PDB file of C-alpha atoms in Angstrom:
ATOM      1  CA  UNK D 199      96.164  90.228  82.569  1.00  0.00           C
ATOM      2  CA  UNK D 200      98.099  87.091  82.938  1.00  0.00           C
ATOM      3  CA  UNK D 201      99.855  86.143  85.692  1.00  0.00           C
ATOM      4  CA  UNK D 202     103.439  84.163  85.632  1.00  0.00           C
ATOM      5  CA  UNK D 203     105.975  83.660  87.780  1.00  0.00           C
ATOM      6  CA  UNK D 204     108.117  86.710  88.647  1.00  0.00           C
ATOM      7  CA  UNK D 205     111.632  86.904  89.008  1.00  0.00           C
ATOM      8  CA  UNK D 206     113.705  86.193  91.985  1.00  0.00           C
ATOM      9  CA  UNK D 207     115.168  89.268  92.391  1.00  0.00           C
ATOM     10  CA  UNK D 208     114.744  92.771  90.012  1.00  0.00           C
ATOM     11  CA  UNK D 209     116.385  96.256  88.940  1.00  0.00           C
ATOM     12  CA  UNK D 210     115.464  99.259  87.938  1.00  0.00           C
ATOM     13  CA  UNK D 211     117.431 102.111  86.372  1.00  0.00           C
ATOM     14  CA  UNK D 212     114.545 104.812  86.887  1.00  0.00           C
ATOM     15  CA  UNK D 213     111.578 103.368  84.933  1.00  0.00           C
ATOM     16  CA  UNK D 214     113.350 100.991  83.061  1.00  0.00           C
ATOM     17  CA  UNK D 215     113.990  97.376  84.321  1.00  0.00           C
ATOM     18  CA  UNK D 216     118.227  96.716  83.684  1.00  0.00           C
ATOM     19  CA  UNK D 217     117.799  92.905  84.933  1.00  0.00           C
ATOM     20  CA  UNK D 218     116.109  90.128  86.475  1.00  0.00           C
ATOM     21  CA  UNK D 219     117.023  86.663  87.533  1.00  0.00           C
ATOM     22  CA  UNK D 220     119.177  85.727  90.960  1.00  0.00           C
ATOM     23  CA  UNK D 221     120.516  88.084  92.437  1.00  0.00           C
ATOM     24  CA  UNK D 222     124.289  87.656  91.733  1.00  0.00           C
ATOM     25  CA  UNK D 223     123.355  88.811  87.885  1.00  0.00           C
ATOM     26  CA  UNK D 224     121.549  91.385  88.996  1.00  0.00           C
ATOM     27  CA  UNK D 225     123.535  92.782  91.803  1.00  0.00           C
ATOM     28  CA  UNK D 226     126.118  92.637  88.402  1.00  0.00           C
ATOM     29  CA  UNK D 227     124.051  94.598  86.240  1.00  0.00           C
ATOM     30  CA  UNK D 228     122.991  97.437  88.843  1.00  0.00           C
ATOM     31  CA  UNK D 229     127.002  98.053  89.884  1.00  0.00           C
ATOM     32  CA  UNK D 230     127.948  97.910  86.212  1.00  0.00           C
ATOM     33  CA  UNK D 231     124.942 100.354  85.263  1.00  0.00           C
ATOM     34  CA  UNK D 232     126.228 102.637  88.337  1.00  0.00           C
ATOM     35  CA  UNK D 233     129.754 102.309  87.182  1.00  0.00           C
ATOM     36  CA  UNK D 234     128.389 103.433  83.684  1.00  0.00           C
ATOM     37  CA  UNK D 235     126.530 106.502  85.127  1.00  0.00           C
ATOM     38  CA  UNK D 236     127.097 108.015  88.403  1.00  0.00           C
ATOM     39  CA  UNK D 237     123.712 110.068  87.943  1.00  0.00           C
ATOM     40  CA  UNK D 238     121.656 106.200  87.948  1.00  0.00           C
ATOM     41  CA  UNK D 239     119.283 106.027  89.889  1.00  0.00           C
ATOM     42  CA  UNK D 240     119.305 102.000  90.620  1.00  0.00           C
ATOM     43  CA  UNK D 241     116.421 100.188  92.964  1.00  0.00           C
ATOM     44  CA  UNK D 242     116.651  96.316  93.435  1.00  0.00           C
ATOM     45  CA  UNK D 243     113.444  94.049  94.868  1.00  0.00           C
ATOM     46  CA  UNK D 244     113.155  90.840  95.812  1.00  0.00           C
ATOM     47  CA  UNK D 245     110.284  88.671  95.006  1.00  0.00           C
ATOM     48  CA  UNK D 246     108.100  90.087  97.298  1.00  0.00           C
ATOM     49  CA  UNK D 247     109.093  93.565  96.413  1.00  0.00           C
ATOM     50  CA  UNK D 248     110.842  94.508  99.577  1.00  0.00           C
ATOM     51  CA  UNK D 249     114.126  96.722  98.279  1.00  0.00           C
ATOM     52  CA  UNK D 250     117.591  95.296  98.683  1.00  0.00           C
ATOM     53  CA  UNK D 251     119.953  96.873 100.532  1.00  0.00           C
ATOM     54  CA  UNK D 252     123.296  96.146  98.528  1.00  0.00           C
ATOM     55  CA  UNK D 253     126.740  97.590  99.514  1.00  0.00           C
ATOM     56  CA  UNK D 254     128.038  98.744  95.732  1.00  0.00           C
ATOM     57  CA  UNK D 255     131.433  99.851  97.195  1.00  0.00           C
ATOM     58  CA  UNK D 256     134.367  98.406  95.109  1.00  0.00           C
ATOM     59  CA  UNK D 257     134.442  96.312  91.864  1.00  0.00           C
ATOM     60  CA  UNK D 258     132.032  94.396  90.472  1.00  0.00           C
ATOM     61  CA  UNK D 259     133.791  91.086  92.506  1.00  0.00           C
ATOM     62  CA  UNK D 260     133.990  93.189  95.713  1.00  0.00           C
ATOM     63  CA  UNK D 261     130.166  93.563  95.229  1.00  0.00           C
ATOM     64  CA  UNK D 262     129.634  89.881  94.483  1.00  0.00           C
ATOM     65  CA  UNK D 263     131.289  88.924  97.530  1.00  0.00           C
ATOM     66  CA  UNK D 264     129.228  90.919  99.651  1.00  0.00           C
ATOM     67  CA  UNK D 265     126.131  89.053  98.771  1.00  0.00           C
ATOM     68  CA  UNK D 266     124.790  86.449 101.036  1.00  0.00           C
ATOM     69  CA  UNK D 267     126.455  83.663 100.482  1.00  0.00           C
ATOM     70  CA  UNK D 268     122.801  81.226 100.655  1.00  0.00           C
ATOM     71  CA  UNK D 269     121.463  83.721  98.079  1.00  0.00           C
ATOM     72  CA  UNK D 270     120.008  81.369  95.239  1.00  0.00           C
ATOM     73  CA  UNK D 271     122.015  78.580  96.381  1.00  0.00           C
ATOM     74  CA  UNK D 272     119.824  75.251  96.296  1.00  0.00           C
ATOM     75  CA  UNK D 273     120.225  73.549  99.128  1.00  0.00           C
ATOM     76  CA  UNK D 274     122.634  70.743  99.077  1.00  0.00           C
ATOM     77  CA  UNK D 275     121.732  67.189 100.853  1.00  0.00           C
ATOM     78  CA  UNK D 276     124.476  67.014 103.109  1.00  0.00           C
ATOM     79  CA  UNK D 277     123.834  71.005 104.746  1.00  0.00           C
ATOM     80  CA  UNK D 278     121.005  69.548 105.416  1.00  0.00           C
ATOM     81  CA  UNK D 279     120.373  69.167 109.628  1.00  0.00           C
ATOM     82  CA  UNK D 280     119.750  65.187 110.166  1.00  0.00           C
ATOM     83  CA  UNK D 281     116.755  64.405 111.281  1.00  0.00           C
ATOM     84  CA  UNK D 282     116.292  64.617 115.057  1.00  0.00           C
ATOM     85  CA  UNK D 283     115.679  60.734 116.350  1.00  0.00           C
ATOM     86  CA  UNK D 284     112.070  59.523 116.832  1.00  0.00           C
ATOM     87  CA  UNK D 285     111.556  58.640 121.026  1.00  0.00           C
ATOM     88  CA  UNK D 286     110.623  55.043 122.000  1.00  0.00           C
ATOM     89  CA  UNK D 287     106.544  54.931 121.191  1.00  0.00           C
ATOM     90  CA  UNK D 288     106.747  57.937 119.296  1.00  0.00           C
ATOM     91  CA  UNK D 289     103.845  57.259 116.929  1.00  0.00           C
ATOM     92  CA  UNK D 290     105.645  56.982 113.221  1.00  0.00           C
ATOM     93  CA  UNK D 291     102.808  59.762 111.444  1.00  0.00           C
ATOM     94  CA  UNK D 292     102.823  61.681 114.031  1.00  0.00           C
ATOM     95  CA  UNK D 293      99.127  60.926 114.816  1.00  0.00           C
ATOM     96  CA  UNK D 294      98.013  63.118 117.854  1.00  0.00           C
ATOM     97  CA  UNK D 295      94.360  62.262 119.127  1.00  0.00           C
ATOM     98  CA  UNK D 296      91.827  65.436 119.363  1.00  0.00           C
ATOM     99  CA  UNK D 297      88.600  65.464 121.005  1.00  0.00           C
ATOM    100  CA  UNK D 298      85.904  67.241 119.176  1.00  0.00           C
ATOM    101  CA  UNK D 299      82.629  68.744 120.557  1.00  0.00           C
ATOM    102  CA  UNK D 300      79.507  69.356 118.762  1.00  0.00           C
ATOM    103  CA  UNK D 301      76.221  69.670 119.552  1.00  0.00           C
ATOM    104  CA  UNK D 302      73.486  66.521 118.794  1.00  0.00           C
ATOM    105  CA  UNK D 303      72.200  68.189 115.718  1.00  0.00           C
ATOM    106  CA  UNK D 304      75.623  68.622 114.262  1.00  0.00           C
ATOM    107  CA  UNK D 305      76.556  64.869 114.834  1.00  0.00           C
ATOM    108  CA  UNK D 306      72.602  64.335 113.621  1.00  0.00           C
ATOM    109  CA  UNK D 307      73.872  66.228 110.239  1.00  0.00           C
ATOM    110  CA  UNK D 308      77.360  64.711 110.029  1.00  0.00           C
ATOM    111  CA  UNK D 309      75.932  60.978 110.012  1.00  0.00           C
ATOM    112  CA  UNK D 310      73.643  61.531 107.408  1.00  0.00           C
ATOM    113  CA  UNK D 311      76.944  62.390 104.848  1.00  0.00           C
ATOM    114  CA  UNK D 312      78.262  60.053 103.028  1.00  0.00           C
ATOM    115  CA  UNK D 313      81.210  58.622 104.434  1.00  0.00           C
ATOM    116  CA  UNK D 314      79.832  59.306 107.339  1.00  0.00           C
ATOM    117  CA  UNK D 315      80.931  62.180 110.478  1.00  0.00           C
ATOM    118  CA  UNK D 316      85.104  61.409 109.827  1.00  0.00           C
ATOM    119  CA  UNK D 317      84.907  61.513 106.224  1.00  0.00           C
ATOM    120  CA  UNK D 318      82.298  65.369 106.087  1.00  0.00           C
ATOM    121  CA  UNK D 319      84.157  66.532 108.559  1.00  0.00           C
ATOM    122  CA  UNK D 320      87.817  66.247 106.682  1.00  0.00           C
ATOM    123  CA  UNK D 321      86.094  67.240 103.627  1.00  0.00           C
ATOM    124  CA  UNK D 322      84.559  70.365 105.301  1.00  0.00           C
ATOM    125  CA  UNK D 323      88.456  71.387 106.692  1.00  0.00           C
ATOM    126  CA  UNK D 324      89.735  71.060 103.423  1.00  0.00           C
ATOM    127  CA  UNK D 325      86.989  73.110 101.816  1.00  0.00           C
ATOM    128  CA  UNK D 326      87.822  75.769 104.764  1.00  0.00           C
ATOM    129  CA  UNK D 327      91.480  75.397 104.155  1.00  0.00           C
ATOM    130  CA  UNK D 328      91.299  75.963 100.384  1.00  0.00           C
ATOM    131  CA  UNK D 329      88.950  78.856 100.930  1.00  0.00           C
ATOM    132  CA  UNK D 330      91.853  80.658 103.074  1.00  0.00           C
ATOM    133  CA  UNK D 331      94.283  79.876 101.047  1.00  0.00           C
ATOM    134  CA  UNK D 332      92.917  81.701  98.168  1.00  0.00           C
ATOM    135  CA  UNK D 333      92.142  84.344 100.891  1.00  0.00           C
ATOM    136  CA  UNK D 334      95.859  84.588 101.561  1.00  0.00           C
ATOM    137  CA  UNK D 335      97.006  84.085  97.612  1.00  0.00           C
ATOM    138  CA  UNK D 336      94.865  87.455  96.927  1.00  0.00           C
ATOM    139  CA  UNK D 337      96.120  89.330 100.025  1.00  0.00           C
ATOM    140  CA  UNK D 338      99.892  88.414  99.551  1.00  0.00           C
ATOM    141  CA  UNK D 339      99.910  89.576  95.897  1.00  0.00           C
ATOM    142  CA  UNK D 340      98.297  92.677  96.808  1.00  0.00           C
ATOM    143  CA  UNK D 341     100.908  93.570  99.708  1.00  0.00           C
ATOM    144  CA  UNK D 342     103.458  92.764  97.110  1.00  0.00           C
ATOM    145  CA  UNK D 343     101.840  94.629  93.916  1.00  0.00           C
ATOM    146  CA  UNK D 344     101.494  97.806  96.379  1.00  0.00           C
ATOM    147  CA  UNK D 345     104.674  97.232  97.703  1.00  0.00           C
ATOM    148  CA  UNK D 346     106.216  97.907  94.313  1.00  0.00           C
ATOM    149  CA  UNK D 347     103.891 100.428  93.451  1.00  0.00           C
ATOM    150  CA  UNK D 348     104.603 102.450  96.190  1.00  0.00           C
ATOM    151  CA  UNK D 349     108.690 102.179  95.822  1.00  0.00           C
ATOM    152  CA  UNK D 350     108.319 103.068  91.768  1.00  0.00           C
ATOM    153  CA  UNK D 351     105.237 104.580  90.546  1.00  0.00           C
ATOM    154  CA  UNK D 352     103.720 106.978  93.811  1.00  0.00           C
ATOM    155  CA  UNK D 353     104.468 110.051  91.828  1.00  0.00           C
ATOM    156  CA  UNK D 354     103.029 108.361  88.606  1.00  0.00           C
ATOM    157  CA  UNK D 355      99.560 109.158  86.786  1.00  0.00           C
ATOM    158  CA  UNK D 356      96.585 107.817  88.748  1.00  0.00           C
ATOM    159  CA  UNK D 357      98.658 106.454  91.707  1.00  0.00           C
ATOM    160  CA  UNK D 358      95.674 106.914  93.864  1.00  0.00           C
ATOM    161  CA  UNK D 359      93.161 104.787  91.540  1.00  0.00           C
ATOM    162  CA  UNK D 360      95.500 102.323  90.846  1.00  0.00           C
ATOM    163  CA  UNK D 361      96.309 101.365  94.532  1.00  0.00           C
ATOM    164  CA  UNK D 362      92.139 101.468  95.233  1.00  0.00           C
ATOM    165  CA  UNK D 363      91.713  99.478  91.991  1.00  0.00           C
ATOM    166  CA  UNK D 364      94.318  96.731  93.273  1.00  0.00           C
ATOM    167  CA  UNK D 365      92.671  96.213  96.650  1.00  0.00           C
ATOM    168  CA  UNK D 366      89.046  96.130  95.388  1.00  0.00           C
ATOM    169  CA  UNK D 367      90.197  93.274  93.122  1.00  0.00           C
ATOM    170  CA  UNK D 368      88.689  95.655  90.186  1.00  0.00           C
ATOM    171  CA  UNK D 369      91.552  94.366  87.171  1.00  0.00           C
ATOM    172  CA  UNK D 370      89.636  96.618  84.713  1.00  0.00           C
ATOM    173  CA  UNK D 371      90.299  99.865  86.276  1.00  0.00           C
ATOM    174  CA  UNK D 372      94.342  98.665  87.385  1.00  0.00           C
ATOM    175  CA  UNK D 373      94.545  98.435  83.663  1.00  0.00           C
ATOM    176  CA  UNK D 374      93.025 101.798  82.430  1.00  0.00           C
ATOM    177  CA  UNK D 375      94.831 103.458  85.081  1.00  0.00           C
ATOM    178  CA  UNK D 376      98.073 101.963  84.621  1.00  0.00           C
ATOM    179  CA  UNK D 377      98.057 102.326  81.151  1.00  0.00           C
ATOM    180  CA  UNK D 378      99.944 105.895  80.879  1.00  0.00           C
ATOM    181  CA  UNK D 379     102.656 104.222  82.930  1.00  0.00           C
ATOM    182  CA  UNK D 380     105.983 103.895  81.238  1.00  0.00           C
ATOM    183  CA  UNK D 381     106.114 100.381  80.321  1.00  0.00           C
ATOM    184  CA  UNK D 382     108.765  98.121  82.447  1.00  0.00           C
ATOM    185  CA  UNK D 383     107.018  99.890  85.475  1.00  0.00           C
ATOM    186  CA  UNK D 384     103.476  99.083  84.268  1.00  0.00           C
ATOM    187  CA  UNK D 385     104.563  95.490  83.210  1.00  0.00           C
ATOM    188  CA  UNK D 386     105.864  94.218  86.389  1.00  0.00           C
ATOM    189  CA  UNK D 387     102.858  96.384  88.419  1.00  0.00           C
ATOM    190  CA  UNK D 388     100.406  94.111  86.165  1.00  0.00           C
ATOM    191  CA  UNK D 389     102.402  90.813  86.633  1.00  0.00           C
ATOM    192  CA  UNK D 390     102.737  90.999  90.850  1.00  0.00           C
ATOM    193  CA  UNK D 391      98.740  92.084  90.643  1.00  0.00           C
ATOM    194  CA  UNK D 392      97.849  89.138  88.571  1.00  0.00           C
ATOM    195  CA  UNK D 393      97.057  86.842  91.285  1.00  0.00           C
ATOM    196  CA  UNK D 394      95.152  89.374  93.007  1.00  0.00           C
ATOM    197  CA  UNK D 395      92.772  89.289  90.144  1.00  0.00           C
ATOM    198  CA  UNK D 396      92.431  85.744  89.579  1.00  0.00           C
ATOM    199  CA  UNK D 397      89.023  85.350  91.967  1.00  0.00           C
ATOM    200  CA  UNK D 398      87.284  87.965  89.792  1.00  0.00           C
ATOM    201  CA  UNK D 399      88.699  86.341  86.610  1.00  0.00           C
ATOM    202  CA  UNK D 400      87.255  83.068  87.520  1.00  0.00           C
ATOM    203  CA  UNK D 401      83.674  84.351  88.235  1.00  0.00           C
ATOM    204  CA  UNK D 402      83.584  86.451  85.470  1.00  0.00           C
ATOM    205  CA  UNK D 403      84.563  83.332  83.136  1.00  0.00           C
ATOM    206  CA  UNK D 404      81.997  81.232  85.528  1.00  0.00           C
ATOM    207  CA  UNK D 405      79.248  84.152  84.472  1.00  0.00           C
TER     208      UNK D 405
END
């Protein structure tokens, strides 16, 4: 399975993906496939799979116009807010003092480091904050993999296994069971999983 970066926004016609890309091209191709064929059955996500509600009243331009107007939009330098000024004494890093409390063995332990107590204890929050982060990297791609799965593939082969698969990080089994699926659904289901997978990936390449 390997991951890459997903599209901003994505459509589906039924089981087959029409577009991907910003959402003005494929707010396009959704209105011109429902123009096309009043029986479509067109779904649009976002990039963390949540549907988009789009108004597909009118012409192709009426639709445009509805979209929001920061959609895809980079940000230009002068919407930006100006900074707000810094008060007299203000320190410039924005330093704020802490007090930590430990116990005499822990101080006992963090002298002994090298570097000494500042240096193990930044190293130790960074090691914590990494560790999270992963945490959160696997849990956000799962909410967004089921997300999609839910919305497109619930009355598919093997829903069930697939969805337990995803959340017990087993990649494996999410690609047996996904295998029957018809293919733009099972691509994009394997691409928003990806990072879900990538803990088990690395120990199994560690092993």
């Amino acid at each position: 399975m390997t991951p890459g970066p997903g599209p901003a926004y994505i459509a589906f016609d039924g089981d087959r993906c029409i577009a991907s890309g910003d959402l003005r091209e494929v707010a396009r191709a959704a209105k011109e496939t429902l123009d096309r064929r009043k029986d479509a059955s067109v779904l649009v996500f976002d990039g963390s799979s949540g549907p988009v509600d789009l108004d597909f009243r009118g012409s192709v331009e009426d639709v445009l116009a509805r979209l929001p107007k920061a959609a895809d939009a980079p940000a230009r330098e002068e919407d930006a807010a100006p900074p707000a000024p810094r008060g007299p004494g203000r320190p410039k890093l924005g330093v704020v003092a802490r007090e930590v409390t430990l116990l005499p063995r822990h101080w006992e332990w963090l002298a002994q480091q090298n570097g000494g107590a500042s240096v193990a204890l930044r190293r130790l929050v960074d090691e914590a904050r990494r560790a999270n982060r992963d945490k959160d990297r696997i849990r956000h791609a799962q909410e967004t993999a089921y997300r999609f799965i839910a919305a497109m593939a619930e009355n598919k082969p093997h829903y069930e296994e697939v969805a337990r698969a995803l959340f017990a990080g087993d990649a494996e089994r999410f690609q047996t069971w996904t295998a029957s699926w018809p293919a733009d659904v099972r691509d994009h289901a394997r691409r928003l999983a990806a990072a879900a997978f990538e803990h088990e990936a690395q120990e199994g390449a560690a092993g």
